mmCIF file of C-alpha atoms in Angstrom:
data_model
loop_
_atom_site.group_PDB
_atom_site.id
_atom_site.type_symbol
_atom_site.label_atom_id
_atom_site.label_comp_id
_atom_site.label_asym_id
_atom_site.label_seq_id
_atom_site.Cartn_x
_atom_site.Cartn_y
_atom_site.Cartn_z
ATOM 1 C CA MET B 1110 114.085 -73.695 136.680
ATOM 2 C CA SER B 1111 115.793 -70.577 138.001
ATOM 3 C CA ASP B 1112 113.840 -67.421 138.822
ATOM 4 C CA ALA B 1113 115.529 -65.656 135.896
ATOM 5 C CA CYS B 1114 114.422 -68.390 133.472
ATOM 6 C CA VAL B 1115 110.866 -68.298 134.800
ATOM 7 C CA LYS B 1116 110.756 -64.514 134.406
ATOM 8 C CA HIS B 1117 112.107 -64.863 130.852
ATOM 9 C CA VAL B 1118 109.372 -67.375 129.970
ATOM 10 C CA GLU B 1119 106.743 -65.080 131.507
ATOM 11 C CA LEU B 1120 108.053 -62.165 129.437
ATOM 12 C CA ALA B 1121 107.910 -64.308 126.279
ATOM 13 C CA TRP B 1122 104.296 -65.199 127.164
ATOM 14 C CA LYS B 1123 103.436 -61.502 127.592
ATOM 15 C CA VAL B 1124 105.050 -60.548 124.280
ATOM 16 C CA LYS B 1125 103.342 -63.381 122.352
ATOM 17 C CA THR B 1126 100.001 -62.552 123.962
ATOM 18 C CA THR B 1127 100.314 -58.806 123.311
ATOM 19 C CA ILE B 1128 101.147 -59.331 119.633
ATOM 20 C CA ALA B 1129 98.328 -61.870 119.260
ATOM 21 C CA ASN B 1130 95.926 -59.440 120.976
ATOM 22 C CA GLN B 1131 96.783 -56.828 118.353
ATOM 23 C CA TYR B 1132 96.104 -59.293 115.543
ATOM 24 C CA PHE B 1133 92.835 -60.273 117.223
ATOM 25 C CA ASN B 1134 91.756 -56.636 117.609
ATOM 26 C CA ASP B 1135 92.627 -56.034 113.946
ATOM 27 C CA GLY B 1136 90.481 -59.015 112.913
ATOM 28 C CA ILE B 1137 93.444 -61.088 111.699
ATOM 29 C CA TYR B 1138 92.303 -64.180 113.560
ATOM 30 C CA ASP B 1139 94.545 -66.748 111.867
ATOM 31 C CA LEU B 1140 97.679 -64.872 112.993
ATOM 32 C CA ALA B 1141 96.149 -64.258 116.417
ATOM 33 C CA LEU B 1142 95.569 -67.998 116.724
ATOM 34 C CA LEU B 1143 99.214 -68.764 115.972
ATOM 35 C CA GLY B 1144 100.364 -66.213 118.544
ATOM 36 C CA TYR B 1145 97.991 -67.499 121.202
ATOM 37 C CA LEU B 1146 99.133 -71.083 120.584
ATOM 38 C CA GLU B 1147 102.740 -69.973 121.069
ATOM 39 C CA ALA B 1148 101.737 -68.108 124.226
ATOM 40 C CA LEU B 1149 99.961 -71.220 125.527
ATOM 41 C CA ALA B 1150 103.175 -73.209 125.099
ATOM 42 C CA ARG B 1151 104.943 -70.675 127.355
ATOM 43 C CA ALA B 1152 102.068 -70.777 129.847
ATOM 44 C CA GLU B 1153 102.349 -74.557 130.016
ATOM 45 C CA VAL B 1154 106.072 -74.245 130.774
ATOM 46 C CA LEU B 1155 105.300 -71.803 133.585
ATOM 47 C CA ASN B 1156 102.589 -74.036 134.969
ATOM 48 C CA SER B 1157 104.715 -77.179 134.793
ATOM 49 C CA ASN B 1158 107.386 -75.463 136.876
ATOM 50 C CA GLY B 1159 105.179 -76.104 139.900
ATOM 51 C CA SER B 1160 104.905 -74.059 143.022
ATOM 52 C CA GLN B 1161 108.400 -72.585 142.687
ATOM 53 C CA ASN B 1162 107.138 -69.789 140.456
ATOM 54 C CA LEU B 1163 103.900 -69.056 142.302
ATOM 55 C CA LYS B 1164 105.580 -66.452 144.483
ATOM 56 C CA PHE B 1165 106.019 -63.999 141.643
ATOM 57 C CA ILE B 1166 104.292 -65.463 138.562
ATOM 58 C CA PRO B 1167 100.497 -65.981 138.495
ATOM 59 C CA SER B 1168 100.713 -69.226 136.499
ATOM 60 C CA VAL B 1169 97.070 -70.225 137.043
ATOM 61 C CA GLN B 1170 95.814 -66.884 135.723
ATOM 62 C CA ILE B 1171 98.233 -67.078 132.803
ATOM 63 C CA MET B 1172 96.870 -70.505 131.827
ATOM 64 C CA VAL B 1173 93.259 -69.319 132.094
ATOM 65 C CA ILE B 1174 94.012 -66.200 130.029
ATOM 66 C CA SER B 1175 95.711 -68.348 127.393
ATOM 67 C CA TYR B 1176 92.779 -70.767 127.193
ATOM 68 C CA THR B 1177 90.294 -67.881 127.081
ATOM 69 C CA ASN B 1178 92.187 -66.131 124.291
ATOM 70 C CA LEU B 1179 92.177 -69.340 122.268
ATOM 71 C CA SER B 1180 88.467 -69.930 122.957
ATOM 72 C CA ASN B 1181 87.606 -66.440 121.747
ATOM 73 C CA THR B 1182 89.776 -66.795 118.655
ATOM 74 C CA TYR B 1183 88.278 -70.156 117.712
ATOM 75 C CA LEU B 1184 84.851 -68.608 118.208
ATOM 76 C CA GLU B 1185 85.692 -65.777 115.790
ATOM 77 C CA LEU B 1186 86.998 -68.349 113.301
ATOM 78 C CA LYS B 1187 83.697 -70.223 113.731
ATOM 79 C CA ASP B 1188 85.611 -73.321 114.839
ATOM 80 C CA TYR B 1189 83.060 -74.123 117.524
ATOM 81 C CA LYS B 1190 84.425 -77.575 118.298
ATOM 82 C CA SER B 1191 87.868 -76.163 119.129
ATOM 83 C CA ALA B 1192 86.311 -73.307 121.129
ATOM 84 C CA LYS B 1193 84.322 -75.794 123.172
ATOM 85 C CA ASN B 1194 87.434 -77.920 123.691
ATOM 86 C CA MET B 1195 89.267 -74.879 125.077
ATOM 87 C CA TYR B 1196 86.442 -74.172 127.525
ATOM 88 C CA THR B 1197 86.535 -77.808 128.607
ATOM 89 C CA ARG B 1198 90.322 -77.716 129.000
ATOM 90 C CA THR B 1199 89.977 -74.609 131.155
ATOM 91 C CA VAL B 1200 87.489 -76.294 133.480
ATOM 92 C CA CYS B 1201 89.614 -79.453 133.718
ATOM 93 C CA PHE B 1202 92.718 -77.370 134.376
ATOM 94 C CA LEU B 1203 91.002 -75.430 137.156
ATOM 95 C CA LEU B 1204 89.657 -78.593 138.782
ATOM 96 C CA SER B 1205 93.023 -80.333 138.649
ATOM 97 C CA THR B 1206 94.757 -77.217 139.981
ATOM 98 C CA LEU B 1207 92.310 -76.919 142.838
ATOM 99 C CA TYR B 1208 92.810 -80.490 143.942
ATOM 100 C CA SER B 1209 96.556 -80.662 143.302
ATOM 101 C CA LYS B 1210 97.451 -77.380 145.005
ATOM 102 C CA GLY B 1211 94.981 -77.730 147.853
ATOM 103 C CA LYS B 1212 92.150 -75.629 149.155
ATOM 104 C CA SER B 1213 94.058 -72.750 150.671
ATOM 105 C CA LYS B 1214 91.947 -69.628 151.063
ATOM 106 C CA GLU B 1215 93.893 -67.691 148.394
ATOM 107 C CA ASN B 1216 93.993 -70.611 145.945
ATOM 108 C CA THR B 1217 90.267 -71.275 146.345
ATOM 109 C CA LYS B 1218 89.442 -67.579 145.876
ATOM 110 C CA ASN B 1219 91.472 -67.322 142.641
ATOM 111 C CA ILE B 1220 90.124 -70.553 141.191
ATOM 112 C CA ASP B 1221 86.543 -69.752 142.202
ATOM 113 C CA SER B 1222 86.809 -66.414 140.419
ATOM 114 C CA ALA B 1223 88.275 -68.080 137.331
ATOM 115 C CA PHE B 1224 85.489 -70.710 137.350
ATOM 116 C CA ARG B 1225 82.831 -68.035 137.417
ATOM 117 C CA ASN B 1226 84.410 -66.184 134.492
ATOM 118 C CA VAL B 1227 84.799 -69.373 132.462
ATOM 119 C CA PHE B 1228 81.201 -70.397 133.045
ATOM 120 C CA LEU B 1229 79.911 -66.956 132.088
ATOM 121 C CA SER B 1230 81.941 -67.090 128.874
ATOM 122 C CA TYR B 1231 80.888 -70.659 128.195
ATOM 123 C CA SER B 1232 77.213 -69.822 128.748
ATOM 124 C CA ALA B 1233 77.488 -66.925 126.296
ATOM 125 C CA PHE B 1234 79.195 -69.265 123.828
ATOM 126 C CA LEU B 1235 76.347 -71.803 124.110
ATOM 127 C CA LYS B 1236 73.769 -69.086 123.535
ATOM 128 C CA GLN B 1237 75.694 -67.818 120.519
ATOM 129 C CA ILE B 1238 75.790 -71.204 118.833
ATOM 130 C CA GLY B 1239 72.354 -72.233 120.149
ATOM 131 C CA LYS B 1240 73.470 -75.641 121.309
ATOM 132 C CA GLU B 1241 73.581 -77.680 124.496
ATOM 133 C CA THR B 1242 74.860 -81.245 124.743
ATOM 134 C CA LYS B 1243 75.171 -83.818 127.511
ATOM 135 C CA ASN B 1244 78.674 -82.506 128.229
ATOM 136 C CA ASP B 1245 77.276 -79.007 128.664
ATOM 137 C CA VAL B 1246 74.723 -80.301 131.153
ATOM 138 C CA LEU B 1247 77.584 -82.004 133.016
ATOM 139 C CA LEU B 1248 79.563 -78.753 133.101
ATOM 140 C CA ASN B 1249 76.528 -76.954 134.510
ATOM 141 C CA GLN B 1250 76.305 -79.603 137.232
ATOM 142 C CA ILE B 1251 79.992 -79.038 138.013
ATOM 143 C CA LYS B 1252 79.255 -75.311 138.228
ATOM 144 C CA LYS B 1253 76.546 -75.973 140.828
ATOM 145 C CA ILE B 1254 79.001 -78.046 142.855
ATOM 146 C CA VAL B 1255 81.651 -75.341 142.604
ATOM 147 C CA ASP B 1256 79.151 -72.651 143.588
ATOM 148 C CA SER B 1257 77.921 -74.582 146.611
ATOM 149 C CA GLU B 1258 81.400 -75.686 147.726
ATOM 150 C CA PHE B 1259 83.226 -72.373 147.440
ATOM 151 C CA ILE B 1260 80.675 -69.746 148.376
#
């Protein structure tokens, strides 16, 4: 994909996300959800473009922002299963990104920061719904591994 196309997709992601953010802030969560889903589709296009766009597009951060926006929206809609799925997708995405793109200092720093933010959000989510499952225990074990490996 050409640089111009990648920039166009990034702009579309920004526009979709900005509009969805406004709906979210106004409490119109069903419309926010639709906007965030459209933004995620653009984020996936950016991410699938590989390392070509990493020079000027922060595709990893865009994916994490998209997943986080969806998690928060599902949480507001009280669709806890979908919110949890988004948190899980975020963790899986970060792990696969880490191991597919390598452990460069910059890559590790960005992913480590994203992991910490996701786990803080996920922990708050678990407290809010008052629930912990075997999968949640597994994610906490992954967090310990990430903390010990990247600190």
